[in-house]
Amino acid sequence: TDPEWMFRWIKEPKGFRPTRMPQVWDVRIDETPDQKKRNDVEINSVVAYLEAHSDAQSYAAPPAGDLTAGRKAFETIGCLGCHRVGDDQRGMDAFWAASYRTHGPNLDGTGSKVNAGWLYAWVKNPKGYWHQTRMPSLRLTDKEAADVTAYLMSLKQDDFRGLPRPGMDAAIRDAAIK
């Protein structure tokens, strides 16, 4: 993912999709504008830390895929056994909706979160990225993986992606360090 997405996720995780991740900043109703600015500086600092301690890798763009075929594959090869997409809460509250099918993450908004090249590589060979993952190799052909990637990349959260990210206020950051 990228720093823009990370900032928004850390600031308001439930603004992206139902999740068990708690919101840590901007939770007090009596926060002043100065406290909110400091919260943004702290969140930007967390993002900077994560970026500094992450391995940057590049991935080739995936082959062109067919969204309709990708959705059909996603719904028939077993993905829904571990993942959920769309509004299938079936009367559950937000906590249970976030917990439902917990073997794999909720995939709503995937197209606003990840790079298509990374997603294609992941779908093709999950253990190639993280050898301890529980995600099985589905032994997809290049075409099937491209189709599934096209479908998952169509699942966007444009409203979340469009939220503004304030820049780092160096004066507030430096005052906090002293």
Short mmCIF file of C-alpha atoms in Angstrom, two decimals:
data_model
loop_
_atom_site.label_atom_id
_atom_site.label_comp_id
_atom_site.label_asym_id
_atom_site.label_seq_id
_atom_site.Cartn_x
_atom_site.Cartn_y
_atom_site.Cartn_z
CA THR A 1 0.00 0.00 0.00
CA ASP A 2 1.10 3.63 0.07
CA PRO A 3 1.54 6.35 2.74
CA GLU A 4 -1.69 8.11 1.76
CA TRP A 5 -3.73 4.98 2.43
CA MET A 6 -1.80 4.19 5.63
CA PHE A 7 -2.51 7.66 7.07
CA ARG A 8 -6.23 7.37 6.46
CA TRP A 9 -6.36 3.79 7.81
CA ILE A 10 -4.49 4.66 11.00
CA LYS A 11 -6.60 7.79 11.54
CA GLU A 12 -9.98 6.10 11.02
CA PRO A 13 -9.83 2.35 10.29
CA LYS A 14 -13.59 1.88 10.24
CA GLY A 15 -13.85 4.61 7.60
CA PHE A 16 -12.44 2.09 5.14
CA ARG A 17 -14.46 -1.02 6.06
CA PRO A 18 -15.64 -2.91 9.14
CA THR A 19 -12.62 -3.95 11.19
CA ARG A 20 -11.60 -4.93 14.68
CA MET A 21 -8.75 -2.40 14.55
CA PRO A 22 -9.49 0.30 17.12
CA GLN A 23 -9.44 3.99 16.36
CA VAL A 24 -6.75 5.55 18.55
CA TRP A 25 -6.71 9.19 17.44
CA ASP A 26 -9.56 11.72 17.24
CA VAL A 27 -11.74 9.78 19.65
CA ARG A 28 -12.35 12.36 22.37
CA ILE A 29 -15.31 14.66 21.81
CA ASP A 30 -13.58 17.54 23.63
CA GLU A 31 -10.40 17.61 21.51
CA THR A 32 -9.31 21.09 20.55
CA PRO A 33 -8.15 22.02 17.05
CA ASP A 34 -4.56 22.08 18.38
CA GLN A 35 -4.96 18.55 19.75
CA LYS A 36 -6.33 17.39 16.39
CA LYS A 37 -3.30 18.92 14.64
CA ARG A 38 -1.03 17.06 17.04
CA ASN A 39 -2.94 13.83 16.34
CA ASP A 40 -2.27 14.32 12.62
CA VAL A 41 1.43 14.87 13.32
CA GLU A 42 1.55 11.69 15.42
CA ILE A 43 -0.21 9.70 12.69
CA ASN A 44 2.17 11.08 10.05
CA SER A 45 5.05 10.04 12.32
CA VAL A 46 3.69 6.48 12.56
CA VAL A 47 3.41 6.38 8.76
CA ALA A 48 7.00 7.64 8.40
CA TYR A 49 8.18 4.95 10.82
CA LEU A 50 6.35 2.23 8.90
CA GLU A 51 7.79 3.45 5.61
CA ALA A 52 11.32 3.55 7.02
CA HIS A 53 11.02 -0.03 8.27
CA SER A 54 9.39 -1.54 5.19
CA ASP A 55 11.05 -3.25 2.27
CA ALA A 56 10.12 -1.39 -0.88
CA GLN A 57 9.53 -3.84 -3.70
CA SER A 58 8.28 -3.22 -7.18
CA TYR A 59 5.95 -5.47 -9.11
CA ALA A 60 5.31 -5.63 -12.82
CA ALA A 61 1.84 -4.68 -13.98
CA PRO A 62 -0.36 -7.75 -14.28
CA PRO A 63 -1.67 -9.01 -17.59
CA ALA A 64 -5.04 -7.54 -18.55
CA GLY A 65 -7.86 -9.43 -16.89
CA ASP A 66 -11.58 -9.73 -17.38
CA LEU A 67 -13.55 -8.33 -14.43
CA THR A 68 -16.65 -10.48 -15.04
CA ALA A 69 -14.63 -13.68 -15.37
CA GLY A 70 -12.65 -12.66 -12.29
CA ARG A 71 -15.79 -12.23 -10.21
CA LYS A 72 -17.08 -15.61 -11.34
CA ALA A 73 -13.74 -17.25 -10.50
CA PHE A 74 -13.62 -15.50 -7.12
CA GLU A 75 -17.11 -16.75 -6.27
CA THR A 76 -16.52 -20.34 -7.44
CA ILE A 77 -12.92 -21.32 -6.58
CA GLY A 78 -13.35 -21.04 -2.83
CA CYS A 79 -12.31 -17.46 -2.02
CA LEU A 80 -15.61 -16.83 -0.20
CA GLY A 81 -14.77 -19.60 2.24
CA CYS A 82 -12.27 -17.27 3.91
CA HIS A 83 -12.98 -13.77 2.60
CA ARG A 84 -15.98 -11.52 2.35
CA VAL A 85 -16.78 -8.71 -0.05
CA GLY A 86 -19.79 -6.50 -0.40
CA ASP A 87 -22.67 -6.15 2.00
CA ASP A 88 -23.17 -9.71 3.24
CA GLN A 89 -23.47 -8.81 6.92
CA ARG A 90 -26.76 -10.68 7.20
CA GLY A 91 -28.00 -8.80 10.22
CA MET A 92 -24.65 -8.75 12.02
CA ASP A 93 -23.36 -5.74 13.88
CA ALA A 94 -20.13 -4.11 12.64
CA PHE A 95 -17.89 -6.18 14.97
CA TRP A 96 -19.28 -9.48 13.77
CA ALA A 97 -19.24 -8.31 10.16
CA ALA A 98 -15.52 -7.58 10.59
CA SER A 99 -14.98 -10.97 12.22
CA TYR A 100 -17.02 -13.01 9.74
CA ARG A 101 -14.87 -15.41 7.75
CA THR A 102 -11.73 -14.49 9.66
CA HIS A 103 -9.32 -16.84 7.90
CA GLY A 104 -8.67 -14.05 5.42
CA PRO A 105 -9.26 -10.32 5.44
CA ASN A 106 -12.38 -8.56 4.26
CA LEU A 107 -11.56 -7.58 0.67
CA ASP A 108 -13.86 -4.57 0.32
CA GLY A 109 -11.81 -1.66 -0.98
CA THR A 110 -8.87 -3.78 -2.13
CA GLY A 111 -8.53 -1.73 -5.31
CA SER A 112 -8.03 1.43 -3.22
CA LYS A 113 -5.47 -0.21 -0.95
CA VAL A 114 -2.98 -2.27 -2.93
CA ASN A 115 -0.96 -2.22 -6.12
CA ALA A 116 -2.32 -4.41 -8.93
CA GLY A 117 1.11 -5.93 -9.61
CA TRP A 118 1.50 -6.96 -5.98
CA LEU A 119 -2.03 -8.39 -5.88
CA TYR A 120 -1.44 -10.46 -9.01
CA ALA A 121 1.82 -11.83 -7.56
CA TRP A 122 0.03 -12.60 -4.28
CA VAL A 123 -2.88 -14.39 -5.94
CA LYS A 124 -0.48 -16.43 -8.07
CA ASN A 125 1.87 -17.41 -5.23
CA PRO A 126 0.99 -16.25 -1.70
CA LYS A 127 3.89 -18.12 -0.08
CA GLY A 128 6.28 -16.39 -2.48
CA TYR A 129 5.53 -13.17 -0.62
CA TRP A 130 5.08 -14.53 2.91
CA HIS A 131 5.97 -18.15 3.55
CA GLN A 132 3.88 -18.37 6.74
CA THR A 133 0.59 -17.30 5.18
CA ARG A 134 -2.48 -19.49 5.54
CA MET A 135 -3.58 -18.44 2.05
CA PRO A 136 -3.35 -21.54 -0.13
CA SER A 137 -1.98 -21.67 -3.62
CA LEU A 138 -5.07 -21.95 -5.80
CA ARG A 139 -2.92 -23.07 -8.74
CA LEU A 140 -4.44 -20.39 -10.94
CA THR A 141 -3.39 -19.97 -14.54
CA ASP A 142 -1.96 -16.58 -15.48
CA LYS A 143 -5.31 -15.72 -17.09
CA GLU A 144 -7.33 -16.75 -14.00
CA ALA A 145 -5.02 -14.78 -11.71
CA ALA A 146 -5.28 -11.73 -14.00
CA ASP A 147 -9.08 -12.03 -14.00
CA VAL A 148 -9.28 -12.33 -10.18
CA THR A 149 -6.89 -9.37 -9.89
CA ALA A 150 -9.09 -7.29 -12.23
CA TYR A 151 -12.14 -8.10 -10.10
CA LEU A 152 -10.47 -7.34 -6.77
CA MET A 153 -8.95 -4.11 -8.12
CA SER A 154 -12.48 -3.00 -9.09
CA LEU A 155 -13.47 -3.07 -5.40
CA LYS A 156 -12.72 0.54 -4.51
CA GLN A 157 -13.43 2.92 -1.65
CA ASP A 158 -13.14 6.23 -3.51
CA ASP A 159 -14.63 8.26 -0.65
CA PHE A 160 -11.99 6.94 1.74
CA ARG A 161 -9.21 7.54 -0.80
CA GLY A 162 -10.42 11.10 -1.33
CA LEU A 163 -10.10 12.19 2.30
CA PRO A 164 -7.44 14.89 2.75
CA ARG A 165 -4.14 14.04 4.41
CA PRO A 166 -2.62 16.98 6.26
CA GLY A 167 1.09 17.44 5.82
CA MET A 168 3.60 17.08 8.62
CA ASP A 169 3.60 20.18 10.84
CA ALA A 170 7.29 20.35 11.76
CA ALA A 171 6.73 22.92 14.52
CA ILE A 172 4.29 20.64 16.37
CA ARG A 173 6.52 17.60 15.77
CA ASP A 174 9.64 19.37 17.03
CA ALA A 175 7.81 20.74 20.11
CA ALA A 176 6.66 17.21 20.97
CA ILE A 177 10.23 15.88 20.74
CA LYS A 178 11.61 18.43 23.22
#
